[in-house]
Amino acid sequence: MIIKYKKFFCLLVALLLSTAVGCGNNNDSAISQTSAPSSSISSENSNLIEDTASPSTSETTTESSTENEEEKNKVKYPTVKSVIDSIMQEKKAKTLNAKVLWNEYISQTTKDLNFMSETFFIDTVSDNLEKSPYISHKIEDIEIIDDNKAIAKYKVTVSGSNGAEEKIDYTDYFIKEDDNWKILLLGVTSFDNYLSKSESDDIKATNARVYTCISGIQVDFTISNKTQKNYRLGLNESPVIELTTSEGTYTVTYNNMYNIPKSSDFESSCFFKDAIGTVKSLKITNLFEVDDNGAPKDENSDGKTITKKFNSDDIINKSKK
């Protein structure tokens, strides 16, 4: 995956808008990914389950305040399916709004990590929540990881702009908190913001935001060009970004090439599928000096490689692991 990281949240939250869950995958064809061995996963429910989100009925009781208190404190979402069904019921009944989503369904883990604020979430979702009216959904698979995390795959049928039904595939992430399953937004389990500055007149990888996710590691980074030279990321060969962690080395390959003009910053984001461990370094290859027309200054050059070291002293928001 490669995107400008200032757009990262908007693109991923956009996945949340049609279904009102949407911690979904966003595969960018500009990047080829190499994968490492995946972790062991068991299945909660591998059967197809179709639900048109008809509101469920329940008996009311006024026998005692004790019973009311028990009802209030009971586990509301004992399964991942119960979370999805509840959200869909509210969406169909048009009682769902961004604040309800945040307060009722988003996990405390996501809120504590503070990589997405409540205000940003509500402002972004509120503008688009009513788009693509919901019709029905079908859960295809729910995979349980380490007993308290899950990945759900399902299809949602919505009414398109022309009135025709459209089916959309989604993959969402969940975490169990106090016996209730909640949305683990974007699948992020930890987040660290590394802040460093380029003090010299050089081209370097500086700031980085590292998201450890259920399915891999996302790194947003900045290449800061403090020189009076123009650079191009990739020339005859595609740029390769290499992430080294405590558990191994993972790579992604850009299929596109990018100009980094003099005295400018280039911001990008890479997702390393199945990557695990503590991040150690990020290596960026195939960086070439070019002239004003984009032609290489030295046609025999093998290109420049820059490396970003992840130092704990540079973290400005140490994440709870």
Coordinates of N, CA, C and O in Angstrom, one line a residue, residues 101-213:
L101 N -21.6 5.3 17.1 CA -20.5 4.3 16.6 C -19.3 4.4 17.6 O -18.8 3.4 18.0
W102 N -18.9 5.7 17.8 CA -17.7 5.9 18.6 C -18.0 5.4 20.1 O -17.1 4.7 20.6
N103 N -19.1 5.8 20.6 CA -19.3 5.5 22.0 C -19.7 4.0 22.3 O -19.2 3.5 23.3
E104 N -20.4 3.4 21.4 CA -20.9 2.1 21.6 C -20.1 1.0 21.0 O -20.0 -0.1 21.6
Y105 N -19.5 1.2 19.9 CA -18.9 0.1 19.1 C -17.4 0.1 19.0 O -16.8 -0.9 18.8
I106 N -16.8 1.3 19.0 CA -15.3 1.4 18.9 C -14.7 1.0 20.2 O -15.1 1.4 21.3
S107 N -13.6 0.2 20.1 CA -13.0 -0.4 21.3 C -12.2 0.7 22.1 O -11.8 1.7 21.5
Q108 N -12.1 0.4 23.4 CA -11.3 1.3 24.2 C -9.8 1.2 23.8 O -9.1 2.2 24.0
T109 N -9.4 0.1 23.3 CA -8.0 -0.1 22.8 C -7.7 1.0 21.8 O -6.7 1.7 21.8
T110 N -8.6 1.1 20.8 CA -8.5 2.1 19.7 C -8.4 3.5 20.3 O -7.6 4.3 20.0
K111 N -9.3 3.8 21.3 CA -9.4 5.1 21.8 C -8.1 5.5 22.6 O -7.6 6.6 22.6
D112 N -7.6 4.5 23.4 CA -6.4 4.7 24.2 C -5.2 4.9 23.3 O -4.3 5.6 23.7
L113 N -5.1 4.3 22.1 CA -4.0 4.5 21.3 C -3.9 5.9 20.7 O -2.8 6.4 20.4
N114 N -5.0 6.5 20.6 CA -5.1 8.0 20.2 C -4.4 8.3 18.9 O -3.9 9.4 18.7
F115 N -4.5 7.3 17.9 CA -4.0 7.7 16.6 C -5.1 8.3 15.8 O -4.8 8.8 14.7
M116 N -6.3 8.2 16.2 CA -7.5 8.9 15.6 C -8.4 9.5 16.7 O -8.8 8.8 17.6
S117 N -8.6 10.8 16.6 CA -9.3 11.4 17.7 C -10.8 11.2 17.5 O -11.3 11.0 16.3
E118 N -11.6 11.4 18.5 CA -13.1 11.2 18.5 C -13.6 12.3 17.5 O -14.5 12.0 16.7
T119 N -13.1 13.5 17.6 CA -13.6 14.6 16.8 C -13.4 14.3 15.3 O -14.3 14.5 14.5
F120 N -12.2 13.8 14.9 CA -11.9 13.5 13.5 C -12.8 12.4 13.1 O -13.4 12.5 12.0
F121 N -13.0 11.4 13.9 CA -13.8 10.2 13.5 C -15.3 10.7 13.3 O -15.9 10.4 12.2
I122 N -15.8 11.5 14.2 CA -17.2 11.9 14.1 C -17.4 12.8 12.9 O -18.4 12.7 12.2
D123 N -16.5 13.8 12.7 CA -16.6 14.7 11.6 C -16.5 14.0 10.3 O -17.3 14.3 9.4
T124 N -15.7 13.1 10.2 CA -15.5 12.3 8.9 C -16.7 11.5 8.6 O -17.2 11.4 7.5
V125 N -17.1 10.7 9.6 CA -18.2 9.7 9.4 C -19.5 10.4 9.2 O -20.4 10.0 8.4
S126 N -19.8 11.5 10.0 CA -21.1 12.2 10.0 C -21.4 12.7 8.6 O -22.6 12.7 8.2
D127 N -20.4 13.1 7.8 CA -20.7 13.7 6.5 C -21.2 12.7 5.5 O -21.7 13.0 4.5
N128 N -20.8 11.4 5.8 CA -21.1 10.4 4.7 C -21.9 9.2 5.2 O -22.1 8.2 4.4
L129 N -22.4 9.2 6.4 CA -23.0 8.0 7.0 C -24.3 7.6 6.2 O -24.6 6.4 6.2
E130 N -25.0 8.5 5.6 CA -26.2 8.2 4.9 C -26.0 7.7 3.5 O -27.0 7.4 2.8
K131 N -24.8 7.8 3.0 CA -24.6 7.3 1.6 C -24.8 5.8 1.5 O -24.6 5.1 2.4
S132 N -25.1 5.4 0.3 CA -25.3 4.0 0.0 C -26.2 3.3 1.0 O -25.7 2.5 1.9
P133 N -27.5 3.5 1.0 CA -28.4 3.0 2.0 C -28.3 1.4 2.1 O -28.2 0.7 1.1
Y134 N -28.3 1.0 3.3 CA -28.1 -0.5 3.6 C -29.4 -1.3 3.2 O -30.5 -0.9 3.5
I135 N -29.1 -2.5 2.7 CA -30.2 -3.4 2.4 C -30.1 -4.7 3.2 O -31.0 -5.1 3.9
S136 N -28.9 -5.3 3.1 CA -28.7 -6.6 3.9 C -27.2 -6.9 4.0 O -26.4 -6.2 3.3
H137 N -26.9 -7.9 4.8 CA -25.5 -8.3 4.9 C -25.4 -9.8 5.0 O -26.3 -10.4 5.5
K138 N -24.3 -10.3 4.6 CA -24.0 -11.8 4.7 C -22.6 -12.0 5.3 O -21.6 -11.6 4.7
I139 N -22.5 -12.6 6.5 CA -21.2 -12.9 7.1 C -20.6 -14.2 6.4 O -21.3 -15.2 6.4
E140 N -19.4 -14.1 5.9 CA -18.8 -15.2 5.2 C -17.9 -16.0 6.2 O -17.8 -17.2 6.1
D141 N -17.1 -15.3 7.0 CA -16.2 -16.0 7.8 C -15.8 -15.1 9.0 O -15.6 -13.9 8.8
I142 N -15.6 -15.7 10.2 CA -15.1 -15.0 11.3 C -13.9 -15.8 11.9 O -14.1 -16.9 12.3
E143 N -12.7 -15.2 11.8 CA -11.5 -15.9 12.3 C -11.1 -15.3 13.6 O -10.9 -14.1 13.8
I144 N -10.9 -16.2 14.6 CA -10.5 -15.8 15.9 C -9.0 -16.0 16.1 O -8.4 -17.0 15.7
I145 N -8.3 -14.9 16.5 CA -6.9 -14.9 16.7 C -6.5 -14.7 18.2 O -7.0 -13.7 18.8
D146 N -5.8 -15.6 18.8 CA -5.3 -15.5 20.2 C -6.5 -15.3 21.1 O -6.3 -14.6 22.1
D147 N -7.6 -15.8 20.8 CA -8.8 -15.8 21.7 C -9.5 -14.4 21.9 O -10.7 -14.4 22.2
N148 N -8.7 -13.3 21.7 CA -9.4 -12.0 22.0 C -9.3 -11.1 20.8 O -9.7 -9.9 20.9
K149 N -8.9 -11.5 19.6 CA -8.9 -10.7 18.4 C -9.6 -11.5 17.3 O -9.6 -12.7 17.3
A150 N -10.2 -10.8 16.4 CA -10.9 -11.5 15.3 C -10.9 -10.7 14.0 O -10.7 -9.4 14.0
I151 N -11.0 -11.4 12.9 CA -11.1 -10.8 11.6 C -12.4 -11.3 11.0 O -12.6 -12.5 10.9
A152 N -13.3 -10.4 10.6 CA -14.6 -10.8 10.0 C -14.6 -10.4 8.5 O -14.3 -9.3 8.2
K153 N -15.1 -11.4 7.7 CA -15.2 -11.1 6.3 C -16.7 -11.2 6.0 O -17.3 -12.2 6.3
Y154 N -17.3 -10.3 5.3 CA -18.7 -10.3 5.0 C -19.0 -9.4 3.8 O -18.2 -8.6 3.3
K155 N -20.2 -9.6 3.2 CA -20.7 -8.9 2.1 C -21.8 -8.0 2.5 O -22.7 -8.4 3.3
V156 N -21.9 -6.8 2.1 CA -23.0 -5.9 2.4 C -23.7 -5.5 1.1 O -23.0 -5.1 0.1
T157 N -25.0 -5.6 1.0 CA -25.7 -5.1 -0.1 C -26.3 -3.8 0.2 O -26.9 -3.5 1.2
V158 N -26.0 -2.8 -0.7 CA -26.5 -1.4 -0.6 C -27.2 -1.0 -1.8 O -27.2 -1.7 -2.9
S159 N -27.9 0.1 -1.7 CA -28.6 0.7 -2.8 C -27.7 1.7 -3.5 O -27.3 2.7 -2.8
G160 N -27.3 1.4 -4.7 CA -26.4 2.3 -5.4 C -27.0 3.6 -5.8 O -28.2 3.9 -5.6
S161 N -26.2 4.5 -6.4 CA -26.7 5.8 -6.8 C -27.8 5.8 -7.9 O -28.6 6.6 -7.9
N162 N -27.8 4.7 -8.7 CA -28.8 4.6 -9.7 C -30.0 3.7 -9.2 O -30.9 3.3 -10.0
G163 N -30.0 3.4 -7.9 CA -31.1 2.6 -7.4 C -30.8 1.1 -7.5 O -31.6 0.3 -6.8
A164 N -29.8 0.6 -8.2 CA -29.6 -0.8 -8.3 C -28.8 -1.3 -7.1 O -28.0 -0.5 -6.5
E165 N -29.0 -2.6 -6.8 CA -28.3 -3.1 -5.6 C -26.8 -3.4 -6.0 O -26.5 -3.8 -7.1
E166 N -26.0 -3.1 -5.0 CA -24.5 -3.3 -5.1 C -24.0 -4.1 -4.0 O -24.4 -3.9 -2.8
K167 N -23.1 -5.1 -4.2 CA -22.6 -5.9 -3.1 C -21.1 -5.5 -2.9 O -20.3 -5.3 -3.9
I168 N -20.8 -5.2 -1.7 CA -19.4 -4.8 -1.3 C -18.8 -5.8 -0.4 O -19.4 -6.2 0.6
D169 N -17.5 -6.2 -0.6 CA -16.8 -7.1 0.3 C -16.1 -6.3 1.3 O -15.4 -5.3 1.0
Y170 N -16.1 -6.7 2.6 CA -15.4 -6.1 3.7 C -14.7 -7.1 4.5 O -15.1 -8.2 4.7
T171 N -13.5 -6.6 5.1 CA -12.8 -7.3 6.1 C -12.6 -6.3 7.3 O -12.0 -5.3 7.1
D172 N -13.1 -6.7 8.4 CA -13.1 -5.8 9.6 C -12.4 -6.5 10.8 O -12.3 -7.8 10.8
Y173 N -11.9 -5.7 11.7 CA -11.2 -6.2 12.8 C -11.9 -6.0 14.2 O -12.5 -4.9 14.3
F174 N -11.7 -6.9 15.1 CA -12.4 -6.8 16.4 C -11.5 -7.2 17.5 O -10.6 -8.0 17.3
I175 N -11.8 -6.8 18.7 CA -11.1 -7.2 19.9 C -12.1 -7.4 21.0 O -13.1 -6.7 21.1
K176 N -11.8 -8.3 21.9 CA -12.7 -8.6 23.0 C -12.2 -7.8 24.3 O -11.0 -7.9 24.7
E177 N -13.1 -7.0 24.8 CA -12.9 -6.2 26.0 C -14.0 -6.5 27.0 O -15.1 -6.2 26.7
D178 N -13.6 -7.0 28.2 CA -14.6 -7.3 29.3 C -15.7 -8.1 28.7 O -16.9 -7.9 29.0
D179 N -15.3 -9.2 28.0 CA -16.3 -10.2 27.4 C -17.2 -9.6 26.3 O -18.0 -10.4 25.8
N180 N -17.0 -8.4 25.9 CA -17.7 -7.8 24.8 C -16.8 -7.6 23.6 O -15.6 -7.2 23.8
W181 N -17.2 -8.0 22.4 CA -16.4 -7.7 21.2 C -16.7 -6.3 20.7 O -17.8 -5.8 20.6
K182 N -15.6 -5.6 20.4 CA -15.7 -4.2 19.9 C -14.8 -4.1 18.7 O -13.9 -4.9 18.4
I183 N -15.1 -3.0 17.9 CA -14.3 -2.7 16.7 C -12.9 -2.3 17.0 O -12.7 -1.3 17.8
L184 N -11.9 -2.9 16.5 CA -10.5 -2.5 16.6 C -10.2 -1.8 15.3 O -9.9 -2.3 14.2
L185 N -10.4 -0.5 15.4 CA -10.3 0.4 14.2 C -9.1 0.2 13.4 O -7.9 0.3 13.9
L186 N -9.2 -0.2 12.1 CA -8.1 -0.4 11.1 C -7.2 -1.6 11.5 O -6.2 -1.8 10.9
G187 N -7.6 -2.3 12.6 CA -6.9 -3.5 13.0 C -5.6 -3.1 13.8 O -4.7 -3.9 14.0
V188 N -5.5 -1.8 14.2 CA -4.3 -1.3 14.9 C -4.3 -1.8 16.4 O -5.2 -1.5 17.1
T189 N -3.2 -2.4 16.8 CA -3.1 -2.9 18.2 C -2.1 -2.0 18.9 O -2.1 -2.0 20.2
S190 N -1.2 -1.3 18.2 CA -0.3 -0.4 18.9 C 0.2 0.7 17.9 O 0.1 0.4 16.7
F191 N 0.6 1.8 18.4 CA 0.9 2.9 17.5 C 2.0 3.8 18.2 O 1.9 4.1 19.4
D192 N 3.1 4.1 17.4 CA 4.1 4.9 17.9 C 4.5 6.0 16.9 O 4.5 5.7 15.7
N193 N 4.6 7.2 17.3 CA 5.0 8.3 16.5 C 6.4 8.7 16.7 O 6.8 9.2 17.8
Y194 N 7.3 8.5 15.7 CA 8.7 8.8 15.8 C 8.9 10.2 15.2 O 8.7 10.4 14.0
L195 N 9.4 11.1 16.0 CA 9.6 12.5 15.5 C 11.1 12.8 15.5 O 11.8 12.8 16.5
S196 N 11.7 13.0 14.3 CA 13.1 13.4 14.2 C 13.2 14.4 13.1 O 12.4 14.4 12.1
K197 N 14.2 15.2 13.1 CA 14.5 16.2 12.1 C 15.8 16.0 11.4 O 16.7 15.5 11.9
S198 N 15.8 16.5 10.1 CA 17.0 16.4 9.3 C 17.8 17.7 9.6 O 17.4 18.8 9.2
E199 N 18.9 17.5 10.3 CA 19.6 18.7 10.7 C 20.6 19.1 9.7 O 21.1 20.3 9.6
S200 N 21.0 18.2 8.8 CA 22.0 18.5 7.8 C 21.4 18.8 6.4 O 20.2 18.5 6.2
D201 N 22.2 19.4 5.5 CA 21.7 19.6 4.2 C 21.9 18.3 3.4 O 22.8 18.1 2.6
D202 N 21.0 17.4 3.6 CA 21.0 16.1 2.9 C 19.6 15.6 2.7 O 18.6 16.3 3.0
I203 N 19.5 14.5 2.1 CA 18.2 13.8 1.9 C 18.1 12.6 2.9 O 18.9 11.8 2.8
K204 N 17.1 12.7 3.7 CA 17.0 11.6 4.8 C 15.5 11.2 5.0 O 14.6 12.0 4.7
A205 N 15.3 10.1 5.6 CA 14.0 9.6 6.1 C 13.9 10.2 7.5 O 14.8 9.9 8.3
T206 N 12.9 11.0 7.7 CA 12.8 11.6 9.1 C 11.6 11.0 9.9 O 11.7 9.9 10.4
N207 N 10.6 11.8 10.0 CA 9.4 11.4 10.8 C 8.8 10.1 10.3 O 8.8 9.8 9.1
A208 N 8.3 9.3 11.3 CA 7.6 8.1 10.9 C 6.5 7.8 11.9 O 6.7 8.0 13.1
R209 N 5.4 7.2 11.4 CA 4.3 6.8 12.3 C 4.2 5.3 12.0 O 4.0 4.8 10.9
V210 N 4.3 4.5 13.1 CA 4.3 3.0 13.0 C 3.0 2.5 13.6 O 2.8 2.7 14.8
Y211 N 2.2 1.7 12.8 CA 1.0 1.1 13.3 C 1.2 -0.4 13.2 O 1.3 -1.0 12.1
T212 N 1.2 -1.0 14.4 CA 1.2 -2.5 14.4 C -0.2 -3.0 14.3 O -1.0 -2.6 15.2
C213 N -0.5 -3.8 13.3 CA -1.9 -4.2 13.1 C -2.0 -5.7 13.2 O -1.0 -6.4 13.3

